[in-house]
mmCIF file of C-alpha atoms in Angstrom:
data_model
loop_
_atom_site.group_PDB
_atom_site.id
_atom_site.type_symbol
_atom_site.label_atom_id
_atom_site.label_comp_id
_atom_site.label_asym_id
_atom_site.label_seq_id
_atom_site.Cartn_x
_atom_site.Cartn_y
_atom_site.Cartn_z
ATOM 1 C CA MET O 8 65.991 -74.574 199.046
ATOM 2 C CA PRO O 9 62.323 -74.750 200.246
ATOM 3 C CA PRO O 10 61.344 -77.728 202.460
ATOM 4 C CA ILE O 11 59.614 -80.659 200.793
ATOM 5 C CA GLU O 12 55.851 -80.413 200.731
ATOM 6 C CA ASP O 13 53.854 -82.970 202.739
ATOM 7 C CA HIS O 14 50.994 -84.904 201.271
ATOM 8 C CA PRO O 15 47.767 -83.325 202.593
ATOM 9 C CA LEU O 16 46.729 -86.626 204.238
ATOM 10 C CA ARG O 17 50.129 -87.549 205.686
ATOM 11 C CA TYR O 18 49.462 -86.612 209.316
ATOM 12 C CA GLU O 19 45.841 -87.734 209.260
ATOM 13 C CA LEU O 20 46.760 -91.195 208.004
ATOM 14 C CA ALA O 21 49.725 -91.533 210.370
ATOM 15 C CA ASN O 22 47.602 -90.539 213.368
ATOM 16 C CA GLU O 23 44.899 -93.024 212.376
ATOM 17 C CA LEU O 24 47.258 -95.863 213.335
ATOM 18 C CA HIS O 25 47.343 -94.534 216.900
ATOM 19 C CA ALA O 26 43.745 -93.354 217.170
ATOM 20 C CA ARG O 27 42.365 -96.425 218.939
ATOM 21 C CA PRO O 28 44.882 -97.652 221.515
ATOM 22 C CA PHE O 29 44.151 -100.590 223.778
ATOM 23 C CA PRO O 30 42.831 -99.616 227.199
ATOM 24 C CA SER O 31 45.048 -99.909 230.250
ATOM 25 C CA LEU O 32 43.323 -102.023 232.903
ATOM 26 C CA SER O 33 44.229 -103.456 236.250
ATOM 27 C CA ALA O 34 42.661 -106.406 238.034
ATOM 28 C CA PRO O 35 40.101 -106.498 239.466
ATOM 29 C CA CYS O 36 37.852 -104.587 237.079
ATOM 30 C CA THR O 37 34.639 -104.938 235.089
ATOM 31 C CA ALA O 38 33.911 -104.127 231.452
ATOM 32 C CA ALA O 39 30.387 -103.536 230.140
ATOM 33 C CA TYR O 40 30.312 -103.813 226.346
ATOM 34 C CA LEU O 41 27.580 -102.805 223.877
ATOM 35 C CA ALA O 42 27.494 -102.906 220.053
ATOM 36 C CA ILE O 43 24.693 -101.124 218.172
ATOM 37 C CA LYS O 44 23.770 -101.462 214.495
ATOM 38 C CA GLN O 45 20.968 -100.088 212.361
ATOM 39 C CA PRO O 46 18.827 -102.938 210.990
ATOM 40 C CA HIS O 47 19.067 -101.868 207.336
ATOM 41 C CA ASP O 48 21.705 -100.088 205.221
ATOM 42 C CA ALA O 49 23.918 -99.592 208.264
ATOM 43 C CA ALA O 50 26.917 -98.704 206.107
ATOM 44 C CA LYS O 51 24.973 -95.715 204.721
ATOM 45 C CA ARG O 52 23.581 -94.572 208.063
ATOM 46 C CA ASP O 53 23.628 -91.013 209.348
ATOM 47 C CA ARG O 54 26.741 -91.014 211.530
ATOM 48 C CA ALA O 55 25.703 -87.705 213.057
ATOM 49 C CA ALA O 56 22.952 -89.628 214.859
ATOM 50 C CA ASP O 57 25.613 -91.887 216.407
ATOM 51 C CA LEU O 58 27.557 -88.873 217.654
ATOM 52 C CA ALA O 59 24.366 -87.303 218.991
ATOM 53 C CA HIS O 60 23.578 -90.483 220.911
ATOM 54 C CA LEU O 61 27.098 -90.557 222.352
ATOM 55 C CA THR O 62 26.834 -86.895 223.306
ATOM 56 C CA ALA O 63 23.546 -87.573 225.113
ATOM 57 C CA LEU O 64 25.318 -90.196 227.247
ATOM 58 C CA LEU O 65 28.229 -87.877 227.980
ATOM 59 C CA ASP O 66 25.826 -85.146 229.039
ATOM 60 C CA ARG O 67 24.376 -87.519 231.636
ATOM 61 C CA TYR O 68 27.786 -87.595 233.313
ATOM 62 C CA GLY O 69 28.857 -84.043 232.538
ATOM 63 C CA ALA O 70 31.746 -85.268 230.383
ATOM 64 C CA SER O 71 33.416 -83.422 227.510
ATOM 65 C CA HIS O 72 32.116 -83.926 223.975
ATOM 66 C CA PRO O 73 33.975 -85.590 221.074
ATOM 67 C CA GLN O 74 35.297 -83.614 218.127
ATOM 68 C CA PRO O 75 32.839 -83.040 215.236
ATOM 69 C CA GLY O 76 32.948 -85.997 212.846
ATOM 70 C CA ALA O 77 34.924 -88.121 215.320
ATOM 71 C CA THR O 78 35.023 -91.888 214.833
ATOM 72 C CA HIS O 79 36.416 -92.708 218.280
ATOM 73 C CA TYR O 80 36.313 -91.276 221.790
ATOM 74 C CA SER O 81 37.771 -92.130 225.167
ATOM 75 C CA GLY O 82 37.107 -90.291 228.384
ATOM 76 C CA GLN O 83 36.016 -90.364 232.000
ATOM 77 C CA ILE O 84 32.306 -90.580 232.806
ATOM 78 C CA GLY O 85 31.821 -90.411 236.535
ATOM 79 C CA ARG O 86 33.877 -93.192 238.111
ATOM 80 C CA HIS O 87 33.971 -95.081 234.840
ATOM 81 C CA VAL O 88 36.071 -94.868 231.690
ATOM 82 C CA LEU O 89 34.198 -94.899 228.360
ATOM 83 C CA LYS O 90 35.662 -96.071 225.066
ATOM 84 C CA TRP O 91 33.493 -95.415 221.972
ATOM 85 C CA GLU O 92 34.255 -96.440 218.397
ATOM 86 C CA SER O 93 32.379 -95.985 215.127
ATOM 87 C CA HIS O 94 32.815 -98.739 212.535
ATOM 88 C CA THR O 95 31.504 -99.300 209.028
ATOM 89 C CA GLU O 96 28.239 -100.916 210.127
ATOM 90 C CA PHE O 97 28.089 -100.468 213.886
ATOM 91 C CA VAL O 98 29.226 -98.481 216.909
ATOM 92 C CA THR O 99 30.604 -99.895 220.139
ATOM 93 C CA TYR O 100 30.521 -98.654 223.728
ATOM 94 C CA THR O 101 32.848 -100.137 226.346
ATOM 95 C CA VAL O 102 32.718 -98.942 229.940
ATOM 96 C CA PHE O 103 35.499 -99.940 232.331
ATOM 97 C CA THR O 104 34.964 -99.858 236.074
ATOM 98 C CA GLU O 105 37.484 -100.579 238.821
ATOM 99 C CA GLY O 106 36.606 -103.535 241.032
ATOM 100 C CA VAL O 107 34.041 -106.302 240.538
ATOM 101 C CA SER O 108 30.567 -106.747 241.937
ATOM 102 C CA THR O 109 29.869 -109.148 244.754
ATOM 103 C CA ARG O 110 27.432 -110.995 242.547
ATOM 104 C CA PRO O 111 29.298 -112.293 239.497
ATOM 105 C CA PHE O 112 28.071 -110.739 236.236
ATOM 106 C CA ASP O 113 25.540 -108.611 238.082
ATOM 107 C CA PRO O 114 23.102 -106.998 235.592
ATOM 108 C CA ALA O 115 23.473 -103.826 237.651
ATOM 109 C CA ASP O 116 26.951 -103.428 236.130
ATOM 110 C CA PHE O 117 25.224 -102.636 232.841
ATOM 111 C CA GLU O 118 23.175 -99.835 234.389
ATOM 112 C CA VAL O 119 25.970 -97.469 233.494
ATOM 113 C CA PHE O 120 23.947 -97.222 230.266
ATOM 114 C CA PRO O 121 20.662 -95.529 231.322
ATOM 115 C CA THR O 122 17.496 -97.363 230.278
ATOM 116 C CA ASP O 123 15.875 -94.348 228.596
ATOM 117 C CA TRP O 124 19.130 -93.607 226.749
ATOM 118 C CA LEU O 125 19.200 -97.173 225.427
ATOM 119 C CA ALA O 126 15.583 -96.839 224.288
ATOM 120 C CA ARG O 127 16.506 -93.826 222.118
ATOM 121 C CA SER O 128 19.387 -95.612 220.427
ATOM 122 C CA PRO O 129 19.679 -94.974 216.640
ATOM 123 C CA GLY O 130 19.913 -98.695 216.018
ATOM 124 C CA MET O 131 19.505 -102.123 217.555
ATOM 125 C CA ARG O 132 21.743 -104.161 219.842
ATOM 126 C CA VAL O 133 23.989 -106.574 217.989
ATOM 127 C CA THR O 134 25.597 -107.880 221.150
ATOM 128 C CA SER O 135 26.359 -106.917 224.715
ATOM 129 C CA ALA O 136 28.683 -108.511 227.229
ATOM 130 C CA LEU O 137 29.925 -108.295 230.783
ATOM 131 C CA ILE O 138 33.603 -109.078 231.283
ATOM 132 C CA ARG O 139 34.842 -109.858 234.773
ATOM 133 C CA VAL O 140 38.602 -109.372 235.279
ATOM 134 C CA THR O 141 40.058 -110.808 238.481
ATOM 135 C CA PRO O 142 43.516 -111.793 239.706
ATOM 136 C CA TRP O 143 44.542 -115.412 239.308
ATOM 137 C CA GLU O 144 44.210 -117.461 242.491
ATOM 138 C CA ASN O 145 44.544 -121.136 241.624
ATOM 139 C CA LYS O 146 43.265 -123.820 239.273
ATOM 140 C CA ASP O 147 40.655 -125.046 241.706
ATOM 141 C CA ARG O 148 39.066 -121.612 242.019
ATOM 142 C CA THR O 149 39.081 -121.104 238.247
ATOM 143 C CA ARG O 150 37.586 -124.553 237.711
ATOM 144 C CA GLU O 151 34.893 -123.885 240.327
ATOM 145 C CA ASP O 152 33.987 -120.481 238.889
ATOM 146 C CA THR O 153 33.877 -121.899 235.346
ATOM 147 C CA ASP O 154 31.503 -124.690 236.351
ATOM 148 C CA GLN O 155 29.296 -122.285 238.287
ATOM 149 C CA TRP O 156 29.090 -119.340 235.880
ATOM 150 C CA PHE O 157 29.096 -120.960 232.443
ATOM 151 C CA VAL O 158 27.288 -123.694 230.529
ATOM 152 C CA SER O 159 29.646 -126.653 230.584
ATOM 153 C CA GLU O 160 28.428 -128.013 227.236
ATOM 154 C CA SER O 161 29.701 -125.000 225.303
ATOM 155 C CA VAL O 162 32.269 -123.361 227.569
ATOM 156 C CA ALA O 163 35.676 -122.469 226.103
ATOM 157 C CA VAL O 164 38.711 -122.014 228.363
ATOM 158 C CA ALA O 165 42.278 -121.178 227.409
ATOM 159 C CA ARG O 166 45.551 -119.853 228.713
ATOM 160 C CA VAL O 167 46.536 -116.899 226.554
ATOM 161 C CA LEU O 168 49.597 -114.784 225.804
ATOM 162 C CA ASP O 169 52.109 -117.132 227.398
ATOM 163 C CA ASP O 170 50.054 -117.743 230.553
ATOM 164 C CA ALA O 171 49.353 -114.058 231.090
ATOM 165 C CA ALA O 172 45.712 -114.922 231.793
ATOM 166 C CA VAL O 173 43.056 -117.590 231.611
ATOM 167 C CA ILE O 174 39.965 -116.554 229.632
ATOM 168 C CA VAL O 175 36.587 -118.258 229.885
ATOM 169 C CA GLY O 176 33.352 -117.821 227.902
ATOM 170 C CA ASP O 177 30.452 -119.853 226.563
ATOM 171 C CA PHE O 178 29.006 -117.373 223.987
ATOM 172 C CA ARG O 179 25.531 -117.804 225.492
ATOM 173 C CA ILE O 180 23.139 -114.986 226.331
ATOM 174 C CA ASP O 181 22.185 -114.975 230.015
ATOM 175 C CA THR O 182 18.812 -114.034 231.495
ATOM 176 C CA ALA O 183 19.811 -110.360 231.596
ATOM 177 C CA GLY O 184 20.527 -110.388 227.832
ATOM 178 C CA HIS O 185 24.337 -110.291 227.999
ATOM 179 C CA LEU O 186 27.190 -112.632 227.198
ATOM 180 C CA ARG O 187 29.721 -113.455 229.904
ATOM 181 C CA PHE O 188 33.502 -113.565 229.807
ATOM 182 C CA SER O 189 35.881 -114.164 232.665
ATOM 183 C CA VAL O 190 39.548 -113.145 232.660
ATOM 184 C CA ASN O 191 41.812 -114.479 235.432
ATOM 185 C CA VAL O 192 44.997 -112.441 235.273
ATOM 186 C CA ALA O 193 48.335 -113.879 236.314
ATOM 187 C CA PRO O 194 50.532 -111.885 238.703
ATOM 188 C CA GLY O 195 52.832 -109.463 236.959
ATOM 189 C CA THR O 196 50.654 -109.058 233.864
ATOM 190 C CA GLY O 197 50.851 -105.445 232.664
ATOM 191 C CA ALA O 198 47.858 -103.102 232.419
ATOM 192 C CA ARG O 199 48.135 -102.776 228.655
ATOM 193 C CA ARG O 200 48.282 -106.543 228.180
ATOM 194 C CA ILE O 201 45.117 -106.913 230.258
ATOM 195 C CA GLY O 202 43.521 -104.229 228.111
ATOM 196 C CA ARG O 203 44.501 -106.077 224.933
ATOM 197 C CA ILE O 204 42.956 -109.300 226.186
ATOM 198 C CA VAL O 205 39.671 -107.600 227.091
ATOM 199 C CA GLN O 206 39.595 -105.665 223.807
ATOM 200 C CA ARG O 207 40.160 -108.818 221.779
ATOM 201 C CA LEU O 208 37.390 -110.650 223.587
ATOM 202 C CA CYS O 209 35.025 -107.800 222.712
ATOM 203 C CA GLU O 210 36.173 -107.864 219.092
ATOM 204 C CA ILE O 211 35.817 -111.640 218.806
ATOM 205 C CA GLU O 212 32.237 -111.476 220.055
ATOM 206 C CA THR O 213 31.301 -108.445 217.928
ATOM 207 C CA TYR O 214 32.734 -109.679 214.637
ATOM 208 C CA LYS O 215 31.387 -113.167 215.306
ATOM 209 C CA SER O 216 27.897 -111.691 215.708
ATOM 210 C CA MET O 217 28.276 -109.477 212.643
ATOM 211 C CA SER O 218 29.479 -112.352 210.470
ATOM 212 C CA MET O 219 26.524 -114.470 211.588
ATOM 213 C CA LEU O 220 24.280 -111.906 209.865
ATOM 214 C CA GLY O 221 25.576 -113.425 206.635
ATOM 215 C CA PHE O 222 24.380 -116.833 207.801
ATOM 216 C CA ALA O 223 20.944 -115.365 208.568
ATOM 217 C CA ARG O 224 20.885 -113.865 205.076
ATOM 218 C CA VAL O 225 21.734 -117.261 203.579
ATOM 219 C CA ARG O 226 18.842 -118.883 205.405
ATOM 220 C CA GLU O 227 16.478 -116.238 204.041
ATOM 221 C CA MET O 228 17.747 -116.833 200.505
ATOM 222 C CA GLY O 229 17.604 -120.625 200.681
ATOM 223 C CA ARG O 230 14.043 -121.132 199.481
ATOM 224 C CA GLN O 231 14.251 -118.554 196.694
ATOM 225 C CA MET O 232 17.553 -119.987 195.473
ATOM 226 C CA GLY O 233 16.055 -123.493 195.455
ATOM 227 C CA GLU O 234 13.088 -122.384 193.376
ATOM 228 C CA THR O 235 15.291 -120.413 191.000
ATOM 229 C CA ASP O 236 17.682 -123.339 190.613
ATOM 230 C CA SER O 237 14.762 -125.648 189.730
ATOM 231 C CA GLN O 238 13.470 -123.176 187.133
ATOM 232 C CA LEU O 239 16.941 -122.833 185.644
ATOM 233 C CA SER O 240 17.383 -126.609 185.402
ATOM 234 C CA ARG O 241 13.959 -126.950 183.757
ATOM 235 C CA LEU O 242 14.766 -124.267 181.196
ATOM 236 C CA ILE O 243 18.103 -125.873 180.350
ATOM 237 C CA GLY O 244 16.234 -129.170 179.923
ATOM 238 C CA ASP O 245 13.790 -127.432 177.561
ATOM 239 C CA MET O 246 16.760 -126.181 175.560
ATOM 240 C CA THR O 247 18.024 -129.755 175.156
ATOM 241 C CA GLY O 248 14.659 -131.310 174.371
ATOM 242 C CA GLY O 249 13.387 -128.503 172.189
ATOM 243 C CA ALA O 250 9.844 -128.980 173.471
ATOM 244 C CA GLN O 251 9.326 -125.225 173.762
ATOM 245 C CA PRO O 252 10.105 -122.553 171.161
ATOM 246 C CA ALA O 253 13.576 -121.128 171.657
ATOM 247 C CA GLU O 254 12.363 -117.532 171.882
ATOM 248 C CA ASP O 255 9.896 -118.409 174.654
ATOM 249 C CA THR O 256 12.618 -120.283 176.540
ATOM 250 C CA LEU O 257 14.931 -117.304 176.102
ATOM 251 C CA GLN O 258 12.387 -114.930 177.663
ATOM 252 C CA ASP O 259 11.970 -117.234 180.668
ATOM 253 C CA LEU O 260 15.728 -117.599 180.952
ATOM 254 C CA LEU O 261 16.225 -113.833 180.905
ATOM 255 C CA ARG O 262 13.689 -113.515 183.734
ATOM 256 C CA VAL O 263 15.554 -116.108 185.814
ATOM 257 C CA SER O 264 18.864 -114.383 185.063
ATOM 258 C CA ALA O 265 17.391 -111.084 186.257
ATOM 259 C CA GLU O 266 16.290 -112.731 189.506
ATOM 260 C CA LEU O 267 19.762 -114.156 190.035
ATOM 261 C CA GLU O 268 21.424 -110.822 189.343
ATOM 262 C CA SER O 269 19.065 -109.213 191.860
ATOM 263 C CA LEU O 270 20.047 -111.808 194.472
ATOM 264 C CA VAL O 271 23.725 -111.228 193.760
ATOM 265 C CA ALA O 272 23.325 -107.457 194.056
ATOM 266 C CA GLN O 273 21.347 -107.703 197.295
ATOM 267 C CA SER O 274 23.753 -110.118 198.958
ATOM 268 C CA SER O 275 27.167 -109.087 197.626
ATOM 269 C CA PHE O 276 27.837 -106.557 200.402
ATOM 270 C CA ARG O 277 26.740 -108.940 203.152
ATOM 271 C CA PHE O 278 28.833 -111.803 201.729
ATOM 272 C CA GLY O 279 31.876 -109.552 201.451
ATOM 273 C CA ALA O 280 31.406 -108.202 204.958
ATOM 274 C CA THR O 281 30.930 -111.707 206.363
ATOM 275 C CA ALA O 282 34.196 -112.870 204.825
ATOM 276 C CA ALA O 283 36.019 -109.858 206.272
ATOM 277 C CA TYR O 284 34.497 -110.322 209.730
ATOM 278 C CA GLU O 285 35.343 -114.024 209.707
ATOM 279 C CA GLN O 286 38.968 -113.229 209.001
ATOM 280 C CA ILE O 287 39.042 -110.756 211.880
ATOM 281 C CA VAL O 288 37.558 -113.332 214.277
ATOM 282 C CA ASN O 289 40.159 -115.925 213.330
ATOM 283 C CA GLN O 290 42.960 -113.380 213.497
ATOM 284 C CA ARG O 291 41.925 -112.106 216.936
ATOM 285 C CA ILE O 292 41.820 -115.664 218.294
ATOM 286 C CA SER O 293 45.165 -116.469 216.685
ATOM 287 C CA VAL O 294 46.979 -113.532 218.328
ATOM 288 C CA LEU O 295 45.798 -114.686 221.759
ATOM 289 C CA ARG O 296 48.208 -117.655 221.398
ATOM 290 C CA GLU O 297 45.967 -120.110 223.197
ATOM 291 C CA ASP O 298 47.103 -123.073 225.275
ATOM 292 C CA ARG O 299 44.732 -125.729 226.590
ATOM 293 C CA PHE O 300 43.568 -125.454 230.190
ATOM 294 C CA GLU O 301 42.896 -128.808 231.915
ATOM 295 C CA GLY O 302 41.669 -130.497 228.761
ATOM 296 C CA ARG O 303 38.934 -127.919 228.073
ATOM 297 C CA GLN O 304 38.203 -126.812 224.527
ATOM 298 C CA THR O 305 39.890 -123.601 223.462
ATOM 299 C CA PHE O 306 38.203 -120.650 221.774
ATOM 300 C CA ALA O 307 39.670 -121.767 218.448
ATOM 301 C CA GLU O 308 38.173 -125.236 218.890
ATOM 302 C CA PHE O 309 34.829 -123.746 219.866
ATOM 303 C CA MET O 310 34.811 -121.659 216.709
ATOM 304 C CA MET O 311 35.851 -124.638 214.602
ATOM 305 C CA ARG O 312 32.918 -126.704 215.903
ATOM 306 C CA ARG O 313 30.186 -124.065 216.285
ATOM 307 C CA TYR O 314 31.129 -121.084 214.115
ATOM 308 C CA GLU O 315 33.073 -122.432 211.155
ATOM 309 C CA PRO O 316 30.174 -124.582 209.798
ATOM 310 C CA ALA O 317 28.005 -121.474 209.528
ATOM 311 C CA MET O 318 30.768 -119.632 207.692
ATOM 312 C CA ARG O 319 31.265 -122.596 205.343
ATOM 313 C CA THR O 320 27.551 -122.474 204.622
ATOM 314 C CA VAL O 321 27.833 -118.793 203.717
ATOM 315 C CA ARG O 322 30.812 -119.439 201.447
ATOM 316 C CA ALA O 323 29.091 -122.407 199.809
ATOM 317 C CA THR O 324 25.939 -120.374 199.216
ATOM 318 C CA LYS O 325 27.930 -117.555 197.661
ATOM 319 C CA GLU O 326 29.728 -120.012 195.381
ATOM 320 C CA ARG O 327 26.412 -121.663 194.488
ATOM 321 C CA LEU O 328 24.824 -118.307 193.689
ATOM 322 C CA ASP O 329 27.787 -117.289 191.528
ATOM 323 C CA ALA O 330 27.693 -120.674 189.776
ATOM 324 C CA MET O 331 23.956 -120.320 189.102
ATOM 325 C CA ALA O 332 24.472 -116.841 187.687
ATOM 326 C CA ASP O 333 27.291 -118.106 185.448
ATOM 327 C CA ARG O 334 25.199 -121.089 184.357
ATOM 328 C CA ALA O 335 22.276 -118.827 183.489
ATOM 329 C CA MET O 336 24.605 -116.545 181.539
ATOM 330 C CA ARG O 337 26.116 -119.423 179.561
ATOM 331 C CA ALA O 338 22.680 -120.912 178.887
ATOM 332 C CA GLY O 339 21.454 -117.514 177.735
ATOM 333 C CA GLU O 340 24.385 -117.146 175.355
ATOM 334 C CA LEU O 341 23.800 -120.621 173.922
ATOM 335 C CA LEU O 342 20.092 -119.986 173.566
ATOM 336 C CA ARG O 343 20.673 -116.612 171.926
ATOM 337 C CA THR O 344 23.020 -118.344 169.494
ATOM 338 C CA ARG O 345 20.334 -120.915 168.772
ATOM 339 C CA VAL O 346 17.732 -118.198 168.242
ATOM 340 C CA ASP O 347 20.126 -116.309 165.948
ATOM 341 C CA VAL O 348 20.764 -119.472 163.913
ATOM 342 C CA GLU O 349 17.030 -120.121 163.600
ATOM 343 C CA ARG O 350 16.438 -116.533 162.570
ATOM 344 C CA SER O 351 19.255 -116.749 160.029
ATOM 345 C CA ALA O 352 17.648 -119.879 158.570
ATOM 346 C CA GLN O 353 14.305 -118.086 158.444
ATOM 347 C CA ASN O 354 15.927 -115.102 156.776
ATOM 348 C CA GLN O 355 17.639 -117.414 154.272
ATOM 349 C CA ALA O 356 14.341 -119.089 153.478
ATOM 350 C CA LEU O 357 12.713 -115.678 153.133
ATOM 351 C CA LEU O 358 15.439 -114.540 150.766
ATOM 352 C CA GLU O 359 15.035 -117.699 148.702
ATOM 353 C CA SER O 360 11.289 -117.147 148.487
ATOM 354 C CA MET O 361 11.924 -113.546 147.497
ATOM 355 C CA ASP O 362 14.277 -114.743 144.763
ATOM 356 C CA LYS O 363 11.586 -117.088 143.491
ATOM 357 C CA ARG O 364 9.045 -114.283 143.527
ATOM 358 C CA ALA O 365 11.463 -112.033 141.673
ATOM 359 C CA ASP O 366 12.048 -114.743 139.061
ATOM 360 C CA LEU O 367 8.308 -115.236 138.644
ATOM 361 C CA GLN O 368 7.830 -111.495 138.376
ATOM 362 C CA LEU O 369 10.553 -111.345 135.733
ATOM 363 C CA ARG O 370 8.918 -114.117 133.771
ATOM 364 C CA LEU O 371 5.570 -112.443 134.113
ATOM 365 C CA GLN O 372 7.104 -109.176 133.034
ATOM 366 C CA ARG O 373 8.573 -110.790 129.937
ATOM 367 C CA THR O 374 5.243 -112.448 129.189
ATOM 368 C CA VAL O 375 3.514 -109.101 129.537
ATOM 369 C CA GLU O 376 6.139 -107.533 127.304
ATOM 370 C CA GLY O 377 5.447 -110.182 124.666
ATOM 371 C CA LEU O 378 1.713 -109.610 124.916
ATOM 372 C CA SER O 379 2.259 -105.869 124.821
ATOM 373 C CA VAL O 380 4.265 -106.265 121.580
ATOM 374 C CA VAL O 381 1.317 -108.164 120.084
ATOM 375 C CA ALA O 382 -1.231 -105.618 121.305
ATOM 376 C CA ILE O 383 0.769 -102.616 120.158
ATOM 377 C CA SER O 384 1.524 -104.287 116.858
ATOM 378 C CA TYR O 385 -2.178 -105.014 116.336
ATOM 379 C CA TYR O 386 -3.131 -101.395 116.778
ATOM 380 C CA ALA O 387 -0.125 -100.217 114.747
ATOM 381 C CA VAL O 388 -1.035 -102.540 111.860
ATOM 382 C CA SER O 389 -4.612 -101.281 112.009
ATOM 383 C CA LEU O 390 -3.443 -97.661 111.864
ATOM 384 C CA ALA O 391 -0.996 -98.450 109.051
ATOM 385 C CA GLY O 392 -3.797 -100.194 107.189
ATOM 386 C CA TYR O 393 -6.017 -97.141 107.462
ATOM 387 C CA LEU O 394 -3.100 -95.034 106.259
ATOM 388 C CA LEU O 395 -2.345 -97.246 103.212
ATOM 389 C CA TYR O 396 -5.889 -98.178 102.130
ATOM 390 C CA PRO O 397 -6.151 -95.213 99.686
ATOM 391 C CA LEU O 398 -3.215 -96.711 97.776
ATOM 392 C CA THR O 399 -5.004 -99.952 96.940
ATOM 393 C CA GLY O 400 -6.092 -98.657 93.560
ATOM 394 C CA VAL O 401 -2.667 -97.329 92.674
ATOM 395 C CA LEU O 402 -0.846 -100.456 93.744
ATOM 396 C CA GLY O 403 -3.459 -102.848 92.517
ATOM 397 C CA LEU O 404 -3.566 -104.645 95.860
ATOM 398 C CA SER O 405 -6.445 -105.524 98.081
ATOM 399 C CA LYS O 406 -6.786 -104.236 101.628
ATOM 400 C CA GLY O 407 -5.916 -107.693 102.996
ATOM 401 C CA MET O 408 -2.722 -107.809 100.983
ATOM 402 C CA ILE O 409 -1.635 -104.369 102.191
ATOM 403 C CA THR O 410 -2.410 -105.344 105.806
ATOM 404 C CA ALA O 411 -0.417 -108.559 105.444
ATOM 405 C CA ALA O 412 2.476 -106.680 103.878
ATOM 406 C CA VAL O 413 2.876 -104.199 106.738
ATOM 407 C CA THR O 414 2.274 -106.690 109.595
ATOM 408 C CA LEU O 415 5.788 -108.164 109.834
ATOM 409 C CA PRO O 416 7.629 -104.823 109.573
ATOM 410 C CA VAL O 417 5.351 -103.268 112.213
ATOM 411 C CA VAL O 418 5.750 -106.207 114.616
ATOM 412 C CA GLY O 419 9.524 -106.143 114.157
ATOM 413 C CA PHE O 420 9.653 -102.421 114.740
ATOM 414 C CA VAL O 421 7.508 -102.631 117.884
ATOM 415 C CA TRP O 422 9.587 -105.504 119.246
ATOM 416 C CA TRP O 423 12.794 -103.504 118.582
ATOM 417 C CA MET O 424 11.384 -100.472 120.380
ATOM 418 C CA VAL O 425 10.335 -102.502 123.458
ATOM 419 C CA GLN O 426 13.795 -104.068 123.674
ATOM 420 C CA ARG O 427 15.433 -100.649 123.401
ATOM 421 C CA ILE O 428 13.244 -99.218 126.171
ATOM 422 C CA ARG O 429 13.982 -102.187 128.495
ATOM 423 C CA LYS O 430 17.744 -101.804 127.963
ATOM 424 C CA LYS O 431 17.560 -98.111 128.840
ATOM 425 C CA LEU O 432 15.617 -98.895 132.039
ATOM 426 C CA HIS O 433 18.172 -101.491 133.139
#
């Protein structure tokens, strides 16, 4: 019996689950993170340009190249370890370096990415971050570092993964253009667990930034949606009042509906992506299993206060846009029904007028038929008179008497012939 045949994608799909493992890190270490996105139509971008840009960086360090069409890469570049990933709309670079700089969050740590290489990037920076991973010392040292390195008004601090580490961040861009995160690792925390914490911090920041693009899109749409909503309300009011002809209102309503459909088409991808990114942010924070550190706000609380309102605005705008489109559609259907009813009434009136015209034409036709009987009879009597005049002497009658005698028979005969012809035509 031959062995069972495998689905052609079986191994590819199974290997995809293991294609992007968490990095293994030990404290102390530093992570420099960069996310790049094309400004427009990023989902349709030329991914070969992303691979070419990665290859240019690898060539700087004499490192091996990724496989053709690869969507992820991990390898040594000099004394650093590079992790590269290609996503639907963006690519990410994470460089891990053993040890930490003397100056906390030193911009020099980001110089692993050459300046001229950054300038030739096939996209724009969505976010970049420096993550400082150090061993846990004590609460006082963590409190001191937090107050010194981060903005106290927005800082978030939490114990994560059952006290495996204390993470700190304020989601603010420093003077060098990077965000800062600090990870204080408890003794005995494994290298893979440290890697998971760092990876999740990078993902939280990236997907938070990507989802905020939806909020930026909503702000751009606000004025146009307000104007369109006012026009739609005015047109619906015109429908109720009947101040404007229904067909004119229908044309204006179709124009507004087209504008709304254009807005829906232009924003549907961004709204969908924003919802997906928001879910990832919340899920990544949830799996960290946060516990409060000395009464400070956690990352979840920070997101609830600073991030969630923006996402609610995006959701509300999407619902408002969908509601406007539905309202325009219903108004259009009602107005089309009204126009159809008015046209049916006009057609009915036209048919009635046509019936009246047909009746008048029939009456006129019968009148003409009657006159034609008289005219034909007149000429027929005249001809019969000329035919019978020679018999006046034989019959002893005058011409007038003969003419009078043949008049009634001729008229009757002509009338009978006209009626016969009309019956044959009908």
